[in-house]
């Protein structure tokens, strides 16, 4: 199972990105890590080039909302992204925020799994569940 | 490779060698003592012109000691079909540029049916997409598109899982290793070599150039290739501070060579230096398109004012007009490389420490005149007082440096 990951926008917080890479590998995924400072188009393009089933985006510095809003418009330009599982996590708003508001909003942007300030392992467990649910695993 | 001793390099290395560079507008001929420059006579073939003007000199050399490079051929054209902008198209474009190929168009495969098919003959079509473990990047719409396209060569450098289907469906397709590796990094070598060879065959195929083999036993290279080879040695000749940009502004084209650390992009390649060619940005043969590009640039009027001339200068034929055109060419090229114009590539111009200029321009402009334009550019476009050093290669040392390297078989 291939996963494309990275940190979106101008965000340079790299620690979580390294951990995510390692944790995904430990769980047996093939990881394509685009690193920090990655733009949405590069994420989508990497999914196309690799044939990844999962796109896992991180955002830590408070930029997520702006990029989230861009997702529907940009994704609509692609013809081969419909089946990709899209996941986002980290600090999805500026400040603490409230998951009850945040999660539906990001689902509206097209994300299947939304992990606002959720521990990484918990997040990756939900990914496994979704893969099983969709009979991909 | 050996280091070259700066003080007497020309004398030491070109002992007994004659180096000839055939350009679109003039040719240069260099032995161990001097360099001559002659305007081309377009009523004569290159060989006739050369022997008419420098016959005596050429006769003094053995065929094996004459080395020729040429930028006088129009070059090859390519159309690139890829599956994404950020990887396949970007990587293939980068490699094609570096091999001196003109990019006619890039086609994003998923929308291929919406593109119009260019009517020109394409020298080489490049098809790319997917890492090796990712199959089914292409479908029948690719073959339908190619049926309507006229091209001489077609090369596939995408996923190895797609290669058999591609081979089955596209006649005479050349299959090379993927230019995208399993970590989504670029792998340049095989495509670059393939394109460089095509380019080389093209030069050799041109009647005018073929003739030149009557005076040399050595392979005739393209000039940009020769210049690019020099860059690692440039410090042996000049006080150039890294990173630097080399501008070769000639009669028909402007060539830019730059070190990779000036590129914002996350392309990781093994070559230290990249090269870009701006076709149709020269001061003689491409003068009209230079003027056209200038008129389309909103800062050009201010620049002309700064140089204390009006746009009437475009209509005039004079030494002054040539100087102004050269200055404009520098300005336009800098604009093309900056964030001001979203071109193929944006260089980190605020990090540049030196500009090295070579080509016809060094015979026309002084260092001060060039620096004036460069600082105008930095102020106007980048809002900066940054002031990189300017180095002029008035004696074509850069060209002889690498021509010698190549002549020595390095
Ligand atoms: C170290 C740090 C920096 C360093 C980063 C060094 C580097 N190259 O990594 C520096 C000093 C450069 C920095 C800069 C900035 N930072 Co800072 N930084 C931090 C800090 C202190 C720790 C981050 C860290 O590495 N944590 C350790 C990792 C392991 O934890 P994590 O990042 O939270 O990731 C975990 C989870 O979020 C989760 N996770 C992450 N992604 C995903 C994805 C999924 C799908 C899932 C399931 C889980 C998941 O998994 C990880 C492990 O559990 C945090 C505060 C904090 N304590 O978190 C602020 C913090 C992230 N920074 C912040 C800010 C605002 C900035 C700056 C804008 C500051 C400024 N004004 O200049 C800049 C932004 C720079 C930029 N362009 O991005 C804010 C963000 C606020 C927000 N979102 O509302 C924070 C939260 C501080 C704060 N409380 O205000 N920062």
XYZ file of C-alpha atoms and ligand atoms in Angstrom:
638
model
C 0.000 0.000 0.000
C 1.461 3.325 -1.106
C 1.130 6.517 0.896
C 2.186 9.991 -0.174
C 2.885 12.294 2.767
C 4.344 15.686 3.563
C 3.727 19.003 5.293
C 1.595 21.445 3.351
C 2.365 24.995 2.273
C 5.122 27.083 3.783
C 5.163 24.982 6.921
C 8.617 23.828 7.965
C 7.827 21.840 11.140
C 9.672 18.684 10.278
C 9.601 16.528 13.396
C 6.093 15.125 12.945
C 6.867 14.464 9.289
C 9.822 12.256 10.194
C 7.773 10.388 12.765
C 4.933 9.859 10.331
C 7.347 8.480 7.744
C 8.816 6.039 10.258
C 5.462 4.989 11.723
C 3.955 4.358 8.312
C 6.942 2.257 7.320
C 6.731 0.325 10.551
C 3.119 -0.454 9.713
C 4.229 -1.805 6.331
C 3.281 1.046 4.009
C 5.430 2.152 1.100
C 6.038 5.822 1.888
C 6.650 8.686 -0.529
C 7.643 11.522 1.707
C 7.623 14.921 0.031
C 8.876 16.553 3.217
C 8.041 20.003 4.527
C 7.080 22.938 2.353
C 4.996 20.975 -0.135
C 2.261 22.535 -2.226
C -1.090 20.909 -2.867
C -0.413 20.395 -6.542
C 2.759 18.486 -5.720
C 0.833 16.209 -3.367
C -1.767 15.419 -6.019
C 0.873 15.024 -8.698
C 2.848 12.637 -6.507
C -0.274 10.506 -6.024
C -0.674 10.312 -9.812
C 2.962 9.430 -10.469
C 3.180 6.787 -7.748
C -0.330 5.359 -7.954
C -0.656 5.830 -4.178
C -3.892 4.785 -2.497
C -3.494 7.204 0.426
C -2.574 10.867 0.701
C -1.647 11.938 4.235
C -1.120 15.659 4.692
C 0.253 17.317 7.836
C -0.070 20.909 8.850
C 1.328 22.310 12.069
C 1.772 26.055 11.795
C -1.803 27.191 11.276
C -1.906 27.311 7.456
C -4.167 24.277 7.049
C -7.445 26.106 6.698
C -6.295 28.145 3.692
C -5.025 25.058 1.885
C -8.052 23.014 2.877
C -10.312 25.482 1.126
C -8.226 25.107 -2.045
C -8.611 21.334 -2.159
C -12.005 20.989 -3.911
C -11.109 23.412 -6.707
C -7.723 21.848 -7.402
C -8.830 18.253 -6.993
C -11.582 18.808 -9.556
C -8.916 19.400 -12.193
C -7.601 15.865 -11.796
C -9.224 12.903 -13.477
C -7.620 10.119 -11.481
C -7.927 11.148 -7.838
C -11.437 9.993 -6.989
C -10.492 6.788 -5.196
C -7.643 8.181 -3.125
C -8.100 8.199 0.636
C -7.310 11.718 1.787
C -6.228 12.305 5.323
C -5.088 15.442 7.138
C -3.769 15.981 10.655
C -1.707 18.182 12.968
C -2.885 21.619 14.101
C -5.718 22.281 11.713
C -6.624 25.728 12.992
C -4.832 28.610 14.629
C -4.999 27.939 18.371
C -6.751 24.932 19.911
C -10.140 24.965 18.176
C -12.943 22.517 18.531
C -12.860 19.165 16.761
C -16.647 19.120 16.434
C -16.492 22.141 14.140
C -13.216 21.323 12.492
C -13.827 17.740 11.421
C -17.002 18.324 9.381
C -15.488 21.400 7.788
C -12.453 19.486 6.518
C -14.633 16.593 5.407
C -16.446 19.203 3.337
C -13.130 20.051 1.712
C -12.832 16.435 0.623
C -10.823 14.784 3.393
C -11.903 11.307 4.460
C -10.046 11.287 7.780
C -9.472 14.453 9.806
C -7.196 14.361 12.873
C -7.026 17.711 14.595
C -4.455 17.474 17.375
C -4.908 13.738 17.444
C -2.073 11.445 18.422
C -0.384 9.889 15.427
C -1.019 6.252 16.318
C -4.702 6.898 16.894
C -4.821 8.588 13.507
C -3.065 5.727 11.764
C -5.439 3.238 13.428
C -8.375 5.073 11.829
C -6.636 4.779 8.485
C -6.366 1.005 8.939
C -10.057 0.851 9.780
C -10.999 2.758 6.679
C -8.814 0.537 4.499
C -10.530 -2.546 5.899
C -13.923 -0.926 5.481
C -13.161 -0.194 1.839
C -11.836 -3.706 1.388
C -8.416 -2.408 0.468
C -6.808 -4.452 3.185
C 39.802 16.009 -14.402
C 42.901 18.040 -14.052
C 42.940 21.570 -12.802
C 43.971 24.155 -15.287
C 46.709 26.588 -14.429
C 45.220 30.032 -14.883
C 48.273 32.015 -15.838
C 49.330 30.274 -18.984
C 46.490 27.917 -19.621
C 45.735 28.944 -23.170
C 49.307 28.731 -24.216
C 49.906 25.410 -22.532
C 46.800 23.592 -23.624
C 46.286 24.801 -27.130
C 49.835 24.250 -28.217
C 49.451 23.258 -31.781
C 45.650 23.389 -31.725
C 43.246 25.494 -33.703
C 39.825 26.061 -32.193
C 36.920 27.263 -34.313
C 33.481 28.300 -33.112
C 30.849 28.775 -35.794
C 28.009 30.982 -34.615
C 24.865 32.231 -36.282
C 26.371 35.660 -36.890
C 30.119 35.405 -36.722
C 32.823 32.852 -36.214
C 35.808 32.849 -33.958
C 39.082 31.179 -34.591
C 41.713 30.740 -31.945
C 45.244 29.383 -31.904
C 47.664 29.524 -29.034
C 48.461 33.177 -29.574
C 45.301 35.026 -30.524
C 41.606 34.945 -31.275
C 40.164 36.328 -34.483
C 36.524 37.117 -35.012
C 34.794 37.444 -38.380
C 31.270 38.274 -39.424
C 29.717 35.487 -41.437
C 29.071 36.021 -45.102
C 25.731 34.361 -45.618
C 26.203 34.152 -49.386
C 28.907 31.593 -48.832
C 28.840 28.185 -47.222
C 30.481 28.110 -43.805
C 33.479 26.229 -45.148
C 34.015 28.625 -48.074
C 33.636 31.635 -45.829
C 36.046 30.181 -43.319
C 38.701 29.244 -45.839
C 38.317 32.575 -47.613
C 38.928 34.542 -44.441
C 41.275 32.291 -42.520
C 42.571 29.829 -45.088
C 46.187 30.548 -44.286
C 45.746 29.928 -40.640
C 43.824 26.711 -41.149
C 46.404 25.342 -43.559
C 49.063 25.624 -40.893
C 47.306 22.975 -38.807
C 46.936 19.274 -39.112
C 43.336 17.994 -39.386
C 43.711 16.223 -36.093
C 44.603 19.481 -34.355
C 41.568 21.424 -35.513
C 38.564 21.431 -33.156
C 35.248 22.897 -34.186
C 32.061 23.665 -32.338
C 28.938 25.211 -33.721
C 25.805 26.919 -32.526
C 24.777 27.722 -36.056
C 22.279 24.918 -36.426
C 18.685 25.601 -35.541
C 18.585 22.814 -32.994
C 16.036 20.128 -32.376
C 12.454 20.482 -31.305
C 10.568 18.337 -28.855
C 7.052 17.832 -27.629
C 6.728 16.276 -24.186
C 3.765 14.230 -23.008
C 3.656 13.593 -19.265
C 1.170 12.742 -16.540
C 1.840 15.596 -14.063
C 3.304 19.075 -14.124
C 5.385 18.718 -10.951
C 7.181 15.509 -11.857
C 7.089 13.975 -15.313
C 6.699 17.144 -17.362
C 9.012 19.156 -15.180
C 11.757 16.530 -15.182
C 11.607 15.888 -18.917
C 11.545 19.619 -19.648
C 14.595 20.094 -17.489
C 16.510 17.345 -19.254
C 15.491 18.552 -22.712
C 16.602 22.088 -21.928
C 19.891 20.801 -20.651
C 20.454 18.886 -23.831
C 19.936 22.029 -25.880
C 16.555 21.058 -27.278
C 13.744 23.507 -28.026
C 10.494 22.680 -26.333
C 7.594 23.159 -28.695
C 4.911 22.161 -26.240
C 4.162 20.092 -23.164
C 0.998 18.025 -23.004
C -0.622 16.904 -19.759
C -1.752 13.424 -20.661
C -5.086 13.409 -18.812
C -6.223 16.318 -21.039
C -4.544 15.163 -24.237
C -7.791 15.210 -26.178
C -8.143 18.931 -25.567
C -4.771 19.877 -27.030
C -4.437 20.901 -30.633
C -1.850 18.918 -32.547
C 1.062 21.118 -33.680
C 1.473 21.129 -37.437
C 5.271 21.479 -37.402
C 7.446 18.434 -37.731
C 8.642 17.494 -34.239
C 12.146 16.073 -34.081
C 11.546 14.047 -30.963
C 8.477 13.240 -28.871
C 9.173 12.386 -25.226
C 6.612 10.334 -23.305
C 6.954 10.046 -19.547
C 4.887 9.194 -16.494
C 4.729 7.054 -13.382
C 7.330 5.439 -11.186
C 8.339 1.912 -12.163
C 5.846 0.191 -9.860
C 2.899 2.204 -11.167
C 1.208 0.746 -14.274
C -1.453 2.035 -16.684
C -0.436 5.639 -16.897
C -1.473 5.899 -20.540
C -4.321 4.802 -22.746
C -5.542 4.806 -26.347
C -5.894 8.581 -26.450
C -2.083 8.725 -26.495
C -1.868 6.617 -29.632
C -4.639 8.585 -31.332
C -2.793 11.825 -30.613
C 0.465 10.458 -31.988
C -1.256 9.280 -35.159
C -2.030 12.886 -35.989
C 1.384 14.214 -35.097
C 4.340 14.292 -37.474
C 7.561 13.438 -35.732
C 10.912 11.877 -36.501
C 11.722 10.157 -33.212
C 9.780 9.062 -30.175
C 11.207 8.019 -26.841
C 9.512 6.549 -23.764
C 11.038 7.249 -20.351
C 8.163 6.407 -18.010
C 7.121 3.445 -15.861
C 8.776 0.172 -16.826
C 5.447 -1.588 -16.341
C 3.991 0.490 -19.175
C 6.918 -0.027 -21.523
C 5.646 -3.273 -23.162
C 2.249 -1.761 -24.039
C 3.895 1.389 -25.326
C 6.250 -0.675 -27.451
C 3.375 -2.631 -28.894
C 1.392 0.458 -29.817
C 3.959 3.003 -30.938
C 6.031 2.175 -33.942
C 9.801 2.563 -33.603
C 9.564 3.904 -30.073
C 12.844 3.945 -28.178
C 12.483 2.704 -24.604
C 14.898 4.113 -22.045
C 15.089 3.837 -18.255
C 12.543 5.853 -16.296
C 13.586 9.427 -15.541
C 11.605 9.288 -12.278
C 13.052 7.023 -9.629
C 11.210 5.280 -6.808
C 11.687 8.232 -4.518
C 10.244 10.609 -7.100
C 13.641 12.045 -7.914
C 14.887 12.819 -11.391
C 17.298 10.479 -13.172
C 18.799 12.382 -16.049
C 21.546 10.367 -17.611
C 19.976 8.111 -20.200
C 17.504 10.592 -21.670
C 20.112 13.287 -21.638
C 22.552 11.096 -23.487
C 19.912 10.085 -26.019
C 18.929 13.698 -26.715
C 22.497 14.917 -26.852
C 23.255 12.235 -29.420
C 20.262 13.223 -31.509
C 21.382 16.832 -31.325
C 24.839 15.776 -32.339
C 23.561 13.753 -35.279
C 21.493 16.741 -36.303
C 24.495 19.054 -36.350
C 26.441 16.519 -38.315
C 23.567 16.054 -40.720
C 23.453 19.712 -41.673
C 25.185 20.011 -45.052
C 27.011 23.158 -44.069
C 28.444 21.577 -40.973
C 29.194 18.265 -42.652
C 31.470 20.168 -45.029
C 33.612 21.151 -42.086
C 34.742 17.589 -41.641
C 37.005 18.205 -44.625
C 39.174 20.343 -42.332
C 38.894 18.443 -39.053
C 39.236 14.848 -37.917
C 37.518 15.594 -34.632
C 33.879 15.464 -33.666
C 32.059 18.781 -34.076
C 30.255 19.688 -30.856
C 27.518 22.184 -30.146
C 28.841 25.373 -28.594
C 26.549 25.408 -25.543
C 27.731 21.911 -24.722
C 31.305 23.122 -24.887
C 30.628 26.168 -22.725
C 28.743 24.155 -20.126
C 31.768 21.914 -19.782
C 33.873 24.906 -18.735
C 31.856 25.962 -15.748
C 33.646 23.833 -13.176
C 36.930 25.465 -14.266
C 35.801 29.036 -14.485
C 37.548 29.928 -11.239
C 40.886 29.057 -12.722
C 40.534 31.925 -15.120
C 38.444 34.521 -13.352
C 37.783 35.863 -9.899
C 34.252 34.554 -9.899
C 32.446 34.177 -6.613
C 29.889 31.372 -6.372
C 27.086 31.140 -7.111
C 27.288 32.677 -10.543
C 25.317 33.001 -13.736
C 26.951 32.962 -17.122
C 25.186 34.848 -19.900
C 26.176 34.119 -23.461
C 24.382 36.719 -25.524
C 24.931 36.131 -29.177
C 23.471 36.982 -32.520
C 20.554 34.574 -32.554
C 20.138 33.192 -29.069
C 20.932 33.912 -25.478
C 22.266 31.086 -23.411
C 22.276 31.054 -19.666
C 24.300 28.694 -17.573
C 23.830 28.705 -13.836
C 24.779 26.691 -10.828
C 22.097 24.445 -9.421
C 22.052 26.080 -6.013
C 20.320 29.041 -7.624
C 17.234 26.999 -8.358
C 14.316 27.124 -5.967
C 12.867 23.912 -7.190
C 13.325 20.642 -5.437
C 14.779 18.886 -8.419
C 17.762 16.921 -7.231
C 20.170 16.095 -10.007
C 23.754 15.041 -10.273
C 24.870 17.810 -12.573
C 26.178 20.904 -10.953
C 25.218 23.296 -13.714
C 22.113 23.784 -15.741
C 21.569 25.607 -18.909
C 18.708 27.457 -20.508
C 18.459 28.729 -24.036
C 16.282 31.618 -25.025
C 15.745 31.136 -28.699
C 14.947 34.286 -30.578
C 16.679 36.542 -28.131
C 19.710 37.731 -29.960
C 20.803 41.089 -31.257
C 21.373 40.349 -34.942
C 19.507 37.445 -36.409
C 16.726 37.610 -33.843
C 16.698 41.351 -33.495
C 13.019 41.694 -34.395
C 11.833 39.228 -31.804
C 14.048 40.872 -29.212
C 12.396 44.211 -29.954
C 9.012 42.554 -29.816
C 9.769 41.061 -26.407
C 11.082 44.408 -25.226
C 7.947 46.273 -26.239
C 5.864 43.793 -24.294
C 7.799 44.471 -21.091
C 6.278 47.191 -18.959
C 9.597 48.347 -17.548
C 11.368 48.777 -20.834
C 10.283 52.381 -21.328
C 11.678 53.303 -17.985
C 14.859 51.516 -18.905
C 15.116 53.402 -22.192
C 14.584 56.635 -20.288
C 17.264 55.604 -17.860
C 19.578 55.048 -20.825
C 18.517 58.444 -22.187
C 17.083 57.203 -25.479
C 13.566 56.870 -26.910
C 11.964 53.878 -28.545
C 12.955 55.304 -31.927
C 16.250 53.624 -31.233
C 14.604 50.361 -32.364
C 14.348 51.727 -35.894
C 17.941 52.904 -36.045
C 20.979 50.989 -37.258
C 23.982 52.291 -35.405
C 26.592 51.318 -32.915
C 24.594 53.080 -30.234
C 21.458 51.130 -31.219
C 23.356 47.838 -30.970
C 24.571 48.775 -27.516
C 21.029 49.556 -26.400
C 19.760 46.267 -27.811
C 22.458 44.378 -25.956
C 21.524 46.151 -22.744
C 17.867 45.326 -23.352
C 18.767 41.695 -23.941
C 20.450 41.535 -20.533
C 17.460 43.113 -18.861
C 14.937 40.840 -20.577
C 16.907 37.737 -19.753
C 17.120 38.716 -16.095
C 13.361 39.311 -16.084
C 12.785 35.891 -17.594
C 14.771 34.234 -14.828
C 13.134 36.137 -12.008
C 9.853 35.830 -10.184
C 8.654 38.819 -12.160
C 7.961 36.545 -15.102
C 6.749 33.105 -14.313
C 8.842 31.231 -16.782
C 10.172 27.763 -16.885
C 12.481 28.435 -14.023
C 13.020 31.101 -11.394
C 16.526 31.599 -10.162
C 17.361 32.963 -6.739
C 18.780 36.152 -8.155
C 19.332 37.704 -4.751
C 21.852 34.973 -4.004
C 23.903 35.505 -7.144
C 27.381 36.800 -6.441
C 28.772 37.129 -9.951
C 27.574 37.563 -13.484
C 29.926 36.356 -16.160
C 29.242 37.584 -19.677
C 30.558 36.043 -22.824
C 29.710 36.086 -26.526
C 29.418 39.005 -28.908
C 28.202 41.226 -26.116
C 31.645 41.556 -24.581
C 32.883 43.260 -27.724
C 30.175 45.883 -27.580
C 29.485 46.773 -23.961
C 31.766 47.891 -21.181
C 31.604 46.528 -17.655
C 30.050 49.813 -16.504
C 27.305 49.653 -19.105
C 26.465 46.124 -18.058
C 26.551 46.886 -14.353
C 24.242 49.800 -14.949
C 21.595 47.453 -16.374
C 22.059 44.845 -13.718
C 21.618 47.343 -10.911
C 18.606 48.875 -12.713
C 17.089 45.399 -12.809
C 17.720 44.699 -9.137
C 16.242 48.025 -8.086
C 13.189 48.015 -10.340
C 12.200 44.392 -10.392
C 13.541 43.000 -7.154
C 13.504 46.185 -5.083
C 16.986 45.482 -3.925
C 20.333 47.162 -3.703
C 22.032 43.816 -4.294
C 24.984 44.307 -6.560
C 26.722 41.187 -7.873
C 30.148 41.483 -9.459
C 30.342 41.536 -13.250
C 33.054 39.704 -15.109
C 33.569 40.059 -18.847
C 35.055 37.242 -20.864
C 36.326 39.599 -23.556
C 38.817 37.174 -24.951
C 36.530 34.143 -25.217
C 38.665 32.365 -22.671
C 35.649 30.445 -21.473
C 35.134 28.915 -24.832
C 38.807 28.069 -25.345
C 39.091 26.636 -21.830
C 36.492 23.988 -22.472
C 37.264 23.505 -26.134
C 40.723 22.548 -24.933
C 39.299 20.260 -22.297
C 37.246 18.490 -24.901
C 40.095 18.438 -27.354
C 42.124 16.647 -24.703
C 39.339 14.107 -24.501
C 38.270 14.933 -20.972
C 9.743 23.259 17.204
C 8.729 24.274 16.781
C 9.096 25.192 15.814
C 10.437 25.169 15.143
C 10.355 24.123 14.017
C 11.678 23.471 13.722
C 11.479 22.447 12.661
N 12.150 22.622 11.523
O 10.757 21.474 12.826
C 10.537 26.618 14.613
C 11.188 27.489 15.648
C 11.268 26.802 13.283
C 9.065 26.987 14.513
C 8.610 28.009 13.700
C 7.288 28.423 13.714
N 6.328 27.964 14.519
Co 6.494 26.456 15.644
N 6.513 25.164 16.958
C 7.427 24.299 17.352
C 6.906 23.460 18.541
C 7.488 24.065 19.801
C 7.170 21.988 18.509
C 6.807 21.297 17.194
C 7.294 19.862 17.228
O 8.293 19.538 16.566
N 6.630 18.989 17.986
C 6.942 17.597 18.080
C 6.083 16.822 17.049
C 6.381 15.331 17.143
O 4.728 17.061 17.392
P 3.690 17.732 16.432
O 4.398 18.609 15.460
O 2.611 18.334 17.204
O 3.114 16.481 15.648
C 2.393 15.467 16.283
C 0.909 15.579 16.049
O 0.497 16.895 15.656
C 0.637 14.553 15.050
N 0.474 14.920 13.638
C 1.102 15.803 12.867
N 0.678 15.712 11.608
C -0.244 14.738 11.561
C -0.977 14.222 10.525
C -1.894 13.190 10.782
C -2.711 12.661 9.669
C -2.024 12.676 12.100
C -2.952 11.581 12.388
C -1.273 13.202 13.130
C -0.379 14.226 12.854
O 1.681 13.648 15.059
C 2.808 14.135 15.720
C 3.206 13.103 16.743
O 2.164 12.818 17.618
C 5.359 23.722 18.422
C 4.602 23.752 19.764
C 4.328 22.378 20.261
N 4.723 22.142 21.451
O 3.781 21.558 19.500
C 5.303 25.086 17.743
C 4.126 25.444 16.886
C 3.770 24.269 16.004
N 4.661 26.544 16.071
C 3.783 27.467 15.850
C 4.040 28.638 15.086
C 2.924 29.666 15.046
C 5.246 28.819 14.440
C 5.645 30.045 13.629
C 4.582 30.647 12.729
C 6.202 31.039 14.631
C 6.502 32.393 14.101
N 5.652 33.325 14.450
O 7.484 32.558 13.386
C 6.825 29.509 12.802
C 6.334 28.935 11.504
C 7.451 28.537 10.600
C 6.935 27.868 9.382
N 7.233 28.405 8.208
O 6.272 26.870 9.435
C 2.464 27.196 16.508
C 1.347 26.809 15.561
C 0.075 27.442 16.021
C -1.159 26.989 15.379
N -1.210 26.086 14.470
O -2.150 27.521 15.773
C 2.872 26.097 17.579
C 1.773 25.093 17.907
C 3.291 26.868 18.857
C 2.117 27.563 19.522
N 1.517 26.931 20.478
O 1.770 28.663 19.147
N 8.318 26.235 15.330
